[in-house]
Amino acid sequence: MTAELVRGQNHALPHTRVGIRVSAGKPVVAAATLADEDGRVPSTEWVAHPGRPALSGIEVSRRATADQRLTVDLDAVPPAVHRLTVLLALPMGPGSPVRFGSVAAPYVAVTGPDGEEIASYTITGLDSESAVVALELYRRQGAWKVRAVGQGYAGGLTALLTDQGLDRAGELAAVIQETVAPGMARTVGTPPPRTTEVRHNAAAAANGTAGDPGPGHGHSASPGPGSGPGAAADPQPPASTPPAQTHDGSIDYTHPRRQQPAAPPSPPPAAPHAEPGRPPTPVAGDATGWSLEERLYNQVWGMFEDLARTTAAYRSAVDFAESRLDQELDRALSDPRSRIAGAGDTAREAARAKHDELTERAREVLDRDLAQLIAESEVVEPALPPAFARWDSPVWHGYRVPMEIPMALRLGDLHLPERPELRIPMLIRLPLERGLWVDSGRGASEAALLMDEAQLRRRAMDTAVGHAVRLLAVYPAGEFTVHVIDPAGSAAASLAPLVASGVLDGPPAAGAQGVSTVLAKLTQRVDLVQMAVRGGAADALPPGLDTAEQLLIVNDFPHGFGDRAVTQLRYLADEGPAVGVHLLMVADREDASAYGPVLDPLWRSLLRITPVPDDHLADPWVQHSWTYEPPEVPAGSDVLRLVLAQVAEARRTWRR
């Protein structure tokens, strides 16, 4: 069965010899880059393109065609290669489309040696972009996976190759375009053999027929929320799109993801009773996926992308209206005729009236889209499983320890200022691919500045304990172990639920000796598992070694940490996630300022979250700053104790 991927989702590859098929409706150029363990493409010699179609382990087409075929042998790529990225670009020339928004959404499929599809991805949400990173194949714990990327570049192939780290990107882009140019006259595009997935949200109304859009946004290199809702599958919404100006001068504010297709698809079976002209009734789990959990996960990500996109469209429309107002006012002031008989006042009033009209129309479209998303959220939220649910969800009343690890975990909620009450769950994939840092400092958040320092530290530790309880709750019995380092014993009140339930590996470690003992134990585990994996002898681990995922909660760092302990902690942060050892740190960066830049890699390796609402999560696609809301246990609720009691009982049963 084919795995239908969404942006940011990954899938394991069962074969190392695979094909990659691209259907785009119009001719496209296909290329591929090879990157090292740090994601760096050392030179143009590591790029397979029409002018140099074959590299060790990868071959691309020499021509721009509507149906591309790439062949990949991952066993043949050099050992230094850890990532293979598939790139698509529109060829330049008379009659060729200049943006992906004017062609059918490219469809990319990874196939096995027998031609059967392993995974597929429809690259939606493109508009002014003329080049896109479609997929990446990457090594993960000795195996290869494919990830759907869908990152577009309005700056074209040059901008894309520059973002890959190539110094002479412009020259290489020119070589690629020159190579495919002679064959363009003989190339005939064919429609892609597939069904385009359309999220059934309301179409935004607009006057006139859309023409060419204004300049789009390119790529901005900053960490996404996730990265939003996801770290392993980082939150990565599509690039924002400015309003399109029509031939009659009016502005098309239609949401790019809600443009009506040329041939409307059949009504979705999930909403058979939708009235004509009205958006279909939202249904939980109406996204693609093999299971209800996967469909809900994909639906949440779709809601995140829709909120990002519609907000970006609104903000861009307002910016356009402001810019147009400024231009018209300047024109009125510079026109000598405006000084005659009040003509200038009339021109200024007309300019402001047009500005208000454009802004109001943009707000109407935004409100309509947000109303549909709120309706969808009200349906989806009650249907979420425990791993995705809030602590106040009724699903916890019937909680039982699961038999399988879920695909993701809820870290909190995300929202934007245009509609703060619309909260999108922030989901990150499991197992964790990076550690977590609950920032207990007061300097980076307005909400934190209003709190007493001791109160903020207590809330930070409570937040960390809540995350630890959720992790324990979503893993099967015996597959997740929690250790705690509390050097000064200052977190005893927050840790009480974990200690009283008996779910910890041992009592919280205190003092320098306790810190050293726990770090030495986990460092040794990382070393042993790494050696076993690299030597192909995973079954030769020492008897008695705990093979469960390990979580280390560290409170009040760097108190109680010597230089050796700091080095070990950095080692765990860097090497631990790949072998199942994860950090959950509660720390104020200012407390560790004496170490200077030595600890910068540590902070960068961790996903920073806060115990109070904070808008620190940056969105590189549409330049939003998302406000993160930490998960809160309802006042007076006994949900943590009840969940921990179930976990503890399941662990006792498992050990018998």
XYZ file of C-alpha atoms in Angstrom, residues 28-547:
520
model
C 10.061 20.334 -15.454
C 13.777 19.977 -14.815
C 14.829 17.330 -12.286
C 18.090 17.378 -10.345
C 19.457 15.911 -7.129
C 22.030 16.981 -4.564
C 24.118 14.792 -2.272
C 24.843 16.135 1.198
C 27.046 15.033 4.069
C 26.064 14.337 7.672
C 25.797 18.077 8.384
C 23.451 18.615 5.423
C 26.172 20.413 3.429
C 26.593 20.034 -0.343
C 30.381 20.492 -0.682
C 30.504 21.498 -4.344
C 28.776 21.307 -7.718
C 30.414 17.897 -8.165
C 27.805 16.604 -5.710
C 24.887 17.683 -7.903
C 23.275 15.399 -10.511
C 21.604 17.518 -13.203
C 20.832 17.384 -16.946
C 24.343 18.581 -17.785
C 25.867 15.869 -15.588
C 23.070 13.327 -15.137
C 24.896 10.477 -13.409
C 26.648 10.370 -10.060
C 27.457 7.384 -7.911
C 24.064 6.022 -6.851
C 21.835 8.558 -8.673
C 20.874 9.293 -12.275
C 18.517 12.005 -13.536
C 17.069 12.826 -16.943
C 18.966 14.953 -19.474
C 15.778 16.722 -20.605
C 12.922 18.748 -19.189
C 9.803 16.600 -19.485
C 6.365 16.421 -17.907
C 7.073 12.891 -16.649
C 10.482 12.553 -15.060
C 12.190 9.355 -13.921
C 15.123 9.241 -11.497
C 16.934 6.043 -10.500
C 18.566 5.733 -7.097
C 20.820 3.053 -5.629
C 21.410 4.035 -2.009
C 23.960 1.249 -1.546
C 26.081 2.881 -4.239
C 26.173 6.424 -2.880
C 29.477 7.369 -1.188
C 29.648 6.603 2.553
C 29.964 10.318 3.280
C 26.514 10.963 1.793
C 23.729 11.097 4.362
C 21.057 12.956 2.392
C 19.878 12.894 -1.209
C 17.576 15.777 -2.128
C 15.341 15.793 -5.217
C 14.902 19.217 -6.844
C 12.400 20.353 -9.469
C 12.492 23.567 -11.491
C 10.580 25.092 -14.372
C 12.664 25.486 -17.534
C 13.145 28.969 -18.942
C 12.096 29.824 -22.457
C 9.322 31.232 -24.655
C 5.944 29.747 -23.784
C 7.182 28.021 -20.638
C 5.297 28.661 -17.392
C 7.160 30.930 -14.995
C 5.581 29.764 -11.733
C 4.306 26.488 -10.339
C 1.029 28.170 -9.413
C 0.020 28.143 -13.093
C 0.533 24.398 -13.588
C -0.895 21.260 -12.002
C 0.534 20.428 -8.588
C 3.549 18.138 -9.140
C 3.062 14.542 -8.041
C 6.155 12.677 -6.815
C 6.251 8.940 -6.125
C 9.002 6.690 -4.784
C 8.808 3.221 -6.306
C 10.432 -0.100 -5.497
C 12.410 -2.317 -7.888
C 9.147 -3.838 -9.136
C 7.675 -0.422 -9.916
C 5.151 -0.519 -7.065
C 4.735 2.813 -5.284
C 6.200 2.959 -1.773
C 5.326 6.562 -0.957
C 3.814 9.497 -2.833
C 3.533 13.207 -2.307
C 1.484 15.873 -4.083
C 3.271 19.230 -3.793
C 0.430 21.638 -3.117
C 0.472 25.279 -2.024
C 2.936 26.546 -4.645
C 2.263 29.831 -6.413
C 5.008 32.251 -7.469
C 7.767 29.694 -6.914
C 9.626 28.383 -9.958
C 11.821 25.833 -8.139
C 11.017 23.435 -5.321
C 12.693 20.880 -3.081
C 10.370 17.906 -3.575
C 11.741 15.052 -1.461
C 14.783 14.061 0.497
C 16.118 10.572 1.170
C 18.167 10.462 4.360
C 19.952 8.025 6.641
C 18.435 7.444 10.058
C 20.014 4.942 12.487
C 21.563 2.972 9.651
C 18.392 2.872 7.540
C 17.079 5.120 4.780
C 13.874 7.150 4.907
C 12.052 9.505 2.570
C 10.652 12.852 3.730
C 8.169 15.061 1.883
C 9.575 18.604 1.788
C 7.684 20.779 -0.719
C 9.798 23.886 -0.074
C 9.403 26.372 -2.906
C 11.638 29.240 -4.044
C 10.326 32.348 -5.763
C 13.941 33.119 -6.671
C 14.076 30.039 -8.869
C 16.810 27.476 -9.272
C 19.552 29.913 -8.285
C 17.914 30.627 -4.916
C 17.314 26.927 -4.326
C 20.910 25.921 -5.066
C 22.192 28.802 -2.951
C 20.119 27.528 -0.054
C 21.730 24.125 -0.559
C 25.033 25.798 0.310
C 26.595 26.039 -3.161
C 28.872 29.025 -3.758
C 28.469 29.160 -7.552
C 24.734 28.505 -7.614
C 24.000 31.044 -10.352
C 26.511 29.521 -12.744
C 25.201 26.002 -12.161
C 21.588 27.121 -12.630
C 22.539 28.729 -15.947
C 24.285 25.521 -17.093
C 21.198 23.459 -16.236
C 18.834 25.787 -18.103
C 21.123 25.936 -21.144
C 21.334 22.137 -21.215
C 17.582 21.570 -21.371
C 16.794 24.524 -23.659
C 17.394 22.720 -27.013
C 14.943 19.966 -26.122
C 12.118 22.240 -25.032
C 10.751 22.692 -28.562
C 10.259 18.908 -28.824
C 8.706 18.498 -25.393
C 4.959 18.125 -25.063
C 3.390 18.218 -21.609
C 0.868 15.569 -20.555
C -1.479 15.756 -17.606
C -0.323 13.803 -14.561
C -2.146 10.466 -14.008
C -3.429 11.085 -10.517
C -6.163 12.587 -8.376
C -5.367 15.959 -6.838
C -6.079 16.108 -3.127
C -8.130 19.162 -2.230
C -8.876 20.114 1.346
C -12.584 20.909 1.412
C -12.567 24.331 2.981
C -14.679 27.224 1.756
C -13.502 29.005 -1.396
C -12.692 32.632 -0.715
C -14.716 34.976 -2.912
C -12.942 37.448 -5.172
C -13.917 39.794 -7.993
C -12.563 39.419 -11.512
C -10.269 36.827 -13.072
C -6.916 36.425 -11.380
C -3.916 37.371 -13.394
C -0.245 37.240 -12.509
C 0.457 37.555 -8.796
C 2.763 40.006 -7.188
C 6.211 38.981 -6.077
C 6.177 35.966 -3.730
C 8.194 35.287 -0.662
C 11.369 33.281 -0.925
C 12.950 30.996 1.643
C 14.039 32.257 5.034
C 16.401 30.103 7.039
C 15.109 29.981 10.579
C 13.818 27.105 12.640
C 10.158 26.276 12.180
C 7.780 25.445 14.939
C 8.509 22.113 15.266
C 9.261 22.281 14.299
C 4.851 23.341 14.690
C 2.966 21.441 15.061
C 6.211 19.033 14.794
C 9.885 18.647 15.459
C 10.592 15.358 13.843
C 8.323 16.429 11.217
C 9.000 20.093 11.535
C 6.156 22.431 11.167
C 6.725 23.728 7.627
C 3.780 25.524 5.990
C 3.944 26.632 2.376
C 5.277 29.995 1.245
C 2.940 32.941 1.595
C 1.314 34.510 -1.426
C 0.478 38.175 -1.954
C -2.848 39.201 -3.469
C -3.130 38.819 -7.223
C -4.118 41.856 -9.293
C -6.770 41.154 -11.932
C -6.982 42.542 -15.451
C -9.657 45.049 -14.392
C -7.515 46.433 -11.582
C -9.336 44.740 -8.708
C -7.510 42.516 -6.241
C -8.031 38.765 -5.877
C -7.868 37.822 -2.216
C -8.792 34.199 -2.782
C -6.967 31.903 -0.366
C -4.346 30.103 -2.529
C -5.177 26.696 -0.981
C -8.857 27.304 -1.715
C -8.659 28.195 -5.419
C -11.387 26.331 -7.283
C -9.869 23.684 -9.601
C -10.662 23.780 -13.297
C -12.648 20.553 -12.984
C -14.278 20.363 -9.548
C -13.624 17.082 -7.748
C -16.421 14.828 -6.646
C -17.949 15.781 -3.285
C -16.006 14.176 -0.443
C -17.860 11.207 1.057
C -17.309 12.627 4.553
C -19.734 15.497 3.911
C -22.577 14.199 1.699
C -25.136 16.654 3.074
C -23.243 19.894 2.354
C -25.571 22.489 0.849
C -24.585 24.153 -2.422
C -22.539 27.296 -1.800
C -21.738 26.285 1.776
C -18.545 24.660 3.042
C -18.950 20.959 3.851
C -19.504 19.997 7.467
C -16.103 19.243 9.054
C -15.460 15.612 9.910
C -12.712 14.320 12.190
C -10.200 12.147 10.379
C -11.031 13.170 6.800
C -7.354 13.480 5.780
C -5.312 10.738 4.129
C -3.664 7.996 6.171
C -3.607 4.295 6.924
C -5.183 4.603 10.359
C -7.462 7.006 12.192
C -4.477 8.224 14.218
C -2.510 9.037 11.066
C -5.517 10.708 9.458
C -6.044 12.879 12.527
C -2.345 13.751 12.596
C -2.447 14.773 8.936
C -5.662 16.710 9.489
C -4.107 18.701 12.334
C -1.159 19.538 10.111
C -3.563 20.554 7.358
C -5.307 22.911 9.780
C -1.929 24.366 10.754
C -1.044 24.969 7.107
C -4.461 26.463 6.360
C -4.205 28.864 9.293
C -0.692 29.867 8.274
C -1.695 30.361 4.655
C -4.913 32.294 5.187
C -3.263 34.574 7.757
C -0.346 35.198 5.405
C -2.784 36.058 2.611
C -4.609 38.518 4.886
C -1.435 40.202 6.122
C -0.110 40.454 2.577
C -3.403 41.979 1.437
C -3.293 44.575 4.219
C 0.322 45.400 3.366
C -0.672 45.786 -0.272
C -3.548 48.104 0.664
C -1.222 50.218 2.830
C 1.368 50.407 0.048
C -1.263 51.345 -2.503
C -2.608 54.061 -0.173
C 0.865 55.538 0.275
C 1.454 55.571 -3.473
C -1.869 57.220 -4.245
C -1.379 59.854 -1.531
C 2.100 60.628 -2.863
C 0.684 60.889 -6.376
C -2.052 63.245 -5.205
C 0.438 65.476 -3.394
C 2.795 65.642 -6.375
C 0.064 66.412 -8.920
C -0.256 70.219 -9.467
C -3.936 69.771 -10.326
C -4.610 68.635 -6.752
C -4.184 72.249 -5.604
C -7.230 73.389 -7.588
C -10.686 73.581 -6.003
C -10.209 70.813 -3.465
C -9.204 68.175 -6.002
C -6.452 67.002 -3.666
C -8.894 66.364 -0.818
C -11.119 64.394 -3.158
C -8.175 62.257 -4.331
C -7.050 61.571 -0.770
C -10.545 60.595 0.340
C -10.879 58.272 -2.642
C -7.521 56.659 -1.831
C -8.490 56.085 1.798
C -11.892 54.729 0.782
C -10.203 52.240 -1.577
C -7.790 51.254 1.183
C -10.657 50.636 3.605
C -12.554 48.634 0.997
C -9.566 46.391 0.220
C -8.808 45.853 3.900
C -12.434 45.071 4.705
C -12.700 42.560 1.873
C -9.486 40.880 3.017
C -10.827 40.671 6.561
C -14.093 39.134 5.334
C -12.160 36.380 3.570
C -9.978 35.831 6.642
C -12.996 35.652 8.943
C -14.706 33.155 6.640
C -11.623 30.929 6.548
C -11.115 31.196 10.310
C -14.746 30.338 10.977
C -14.338 27.163 8.932
C -11.133 26.270 10.782
C -12.791 26.885 14.154
C -15.653 24.596 13.142
C -13.126 21.954 12.096
C -11.203 22.352 15.345
C -14.370 21.877 17.391
C -14.937 18.555 15.637
C -11.335 17.329 15.622
C -10.330 18.185 19.201
C -12.767 15.768 20.939
C -11.734 12.969 18.574
C -7.999 13.149 19.346
C -6.367 10.133 21.054
C -4.543 10.596 24.395
C -1.177 11.322 22.746
C -2.750 14.248 20.847
C -5.337 15.367 23.428
C -5.381 18.150 26.008
C -5.307 17.220 29.672
C -8.939 18.293 30.038
C -10.110 15.921 27.297
C -12.607 13.208 28.326
C -10.413 10.665 26.542
C -8.221 10.501 29.657
C -11.161 9.207 31.720
C -10.938 5.897 29.892
C -7.157 5.867 29.560
C -5.365 2.527 29.293
C -1.641 1.946 28.713
C -1.205 1.454 24.938
C 0.269 -1.577 23.226
C 2.013 0.461 20.520
C 3.928 3.742 20.372
C 1.879 6.538 18.766
C 3.226 8.454 15.803
C 3.297 11.833 17.569
C 2.897 13.649 20.882
C 1.215 16.923 21.801
C 3.614 19.481 23.285
C 1.091 22.288 23.610
C -0.884 24.596 21.331
C -0.056 27.216 18.708
C -2.045 30.284 17.749
C -1.758 33.588 15.879
C -2.922 37.051 17.035
C -5.617 37.320 14.345
C -7.691 34.719 16.236
C -6.036 33.718 19.544
C -8.890 31.402 20.512
C -8.167 29.173 17.500
C -5.574 26.785 18.926
C -3.774 24.255 16.751
C -2.212 21.276 18.581
C 1.584 21.325 18.387
C 2.447 17.731 17.535
C 5.971 16.333 17.333
C 6.842 12.936 15.924
C 7.959 10.043 18.087
C 10.510 8.899 18.954
C 11.904 12.322 19.799
C 14.632 13.466 17.431
C 15.909 16.221 19.712
C 15.728 17.053 23.382
C 13.428 19.583 25.045
C 14.378 22.679 27.009
C 11.794 24.268 29.269
C 13.102 27.817 29.631
C 12.710 29.013 33.231
C 14.291 32.404 32.510
C 12.447 35.697 32.716
C 14.253 37.630 29.975
C 12.693 36.196 26.834
C 8.965 36.444 27.531
C 6.630 39.283 28.533
C 4.448 36.869 30.511
C 7.509 35.569 32.358
C 8.564 39.088 33.331
C 5.314 39.527 35.228
C 5.959 36.472 37.398
C 8.030 35.994 40.517
C 11.266 34.118 39.777
C 10.497 31.275 42.198
C 6.971 30.967 40.840
C 8.276 30.820 37.260
C 10.810 28.104 38.113
C 8.091 26.069 39.824
C 5.839 26.386 36.805
C 8.694 25.393 34.483
C 9.290 22.228 36.485
C 5.557 21.479 36.594
C 5.511 21.815 32.809
C 8.426 19.396 32.463
C 6.723 16.865 34.732
C 3.563 17.146 32.643
C 5.531 16.348 29.483
C 7.227 13.405 31.213
C 3.875 12.013 32.368
C 2.490 12.251 28.840
C 5.534 10.450 27.433
C 5.154 7.695 30.024
C 1.446 7.473 29.212
C 1.819 6.987 25.457
C 4.580 4.349 25.531
C 3.817 0.679 26.176
C 4.789 -0.712 29.581
C 8.522 -1.244 29.892
C 9.430 0.802 26.822
C 10.110 4.162 28.469
C 12.334 4.889 31.482
C 12.613 8.216 33.289
C 15.620 9.464 35.281
C 15.735 12.721 37.243
C 18.631 14.977 38.259
C 17.655 17.543 40.886
C 21.018 18.613 42.387
C 19.646 20.824 45.170
C 16.365 18.996 45.702
C 14.459 22.186 44.835
C 11.902 20.427 42.616
C 10.582 17.980 45.222
C 7.043 19.407 45.133
C 6.810 19.248 41.331
C 8.320 15.755 41.187
C 5.999 14.382 43.875
C 3.551 12.704 41.412
C 6.394 10.852 39.654
C 8.089 9.831 42.910
C 4.899 8.735 44.669
C 3.730 6.584 41.752
C 7.030 4.666 41.575
C 7.463 5.148 37.816
C 10.981 6.607 38.053
C 14.060 4.484 37.489
C 15.317 5.590 40.902
C 15.075 8.461 43.355
C 15.938 11.890 41.929
C 19.721 12.262 41.899
C 20.991 15.015 44.209
C 24.406 16.562 44.749
C 27.473 16.384 42.548
C 27.880 12.649 43.149
C 24.313 11.904 42.122
C 24.704 13.987 38.971
C 27.911 12.165 38.068
C 26.397 8.705 38.625
C 23.350 9.241 36.435
C 25.295 10.901 33.620
C 27.927 8.144 33.644
C 25.216 5.464 33.423
C 23.460 7.083 30.455
C 26.707 7.982 28.685
C 27.805 4.350 28.924
C 24.454 3.235 27.509
C 24.840 5.557 24.510
C 28.363 4.252 23.877
C 27.307 0.588 24.071
C 24.299 0.976 21.793
C 26.287 3.002 19.269
C 29.008 0.351 19.103
C 26.439 -2.419 18.735
C 24.583 -0.628 15.936
C 27.740 0.322 14.034
C 29.077 -3.192 14.389
C 25.835 -4.778 13.229
C 25.508 -6.636 16.524
C 22.461 -5.058 18.095
C 21.587 -8.400 19.718
C 24.956 -8.546 21.512
C 24.239 -5.880 24.105
C 25.206 -6.751 27.685
C 22.519 -8.630 29.608
C 20.562 -6.421 31.922
C 20.973 -3.307 29.761
C 17.719 -1.365 29.696
C 16.791 -1.181 26.018
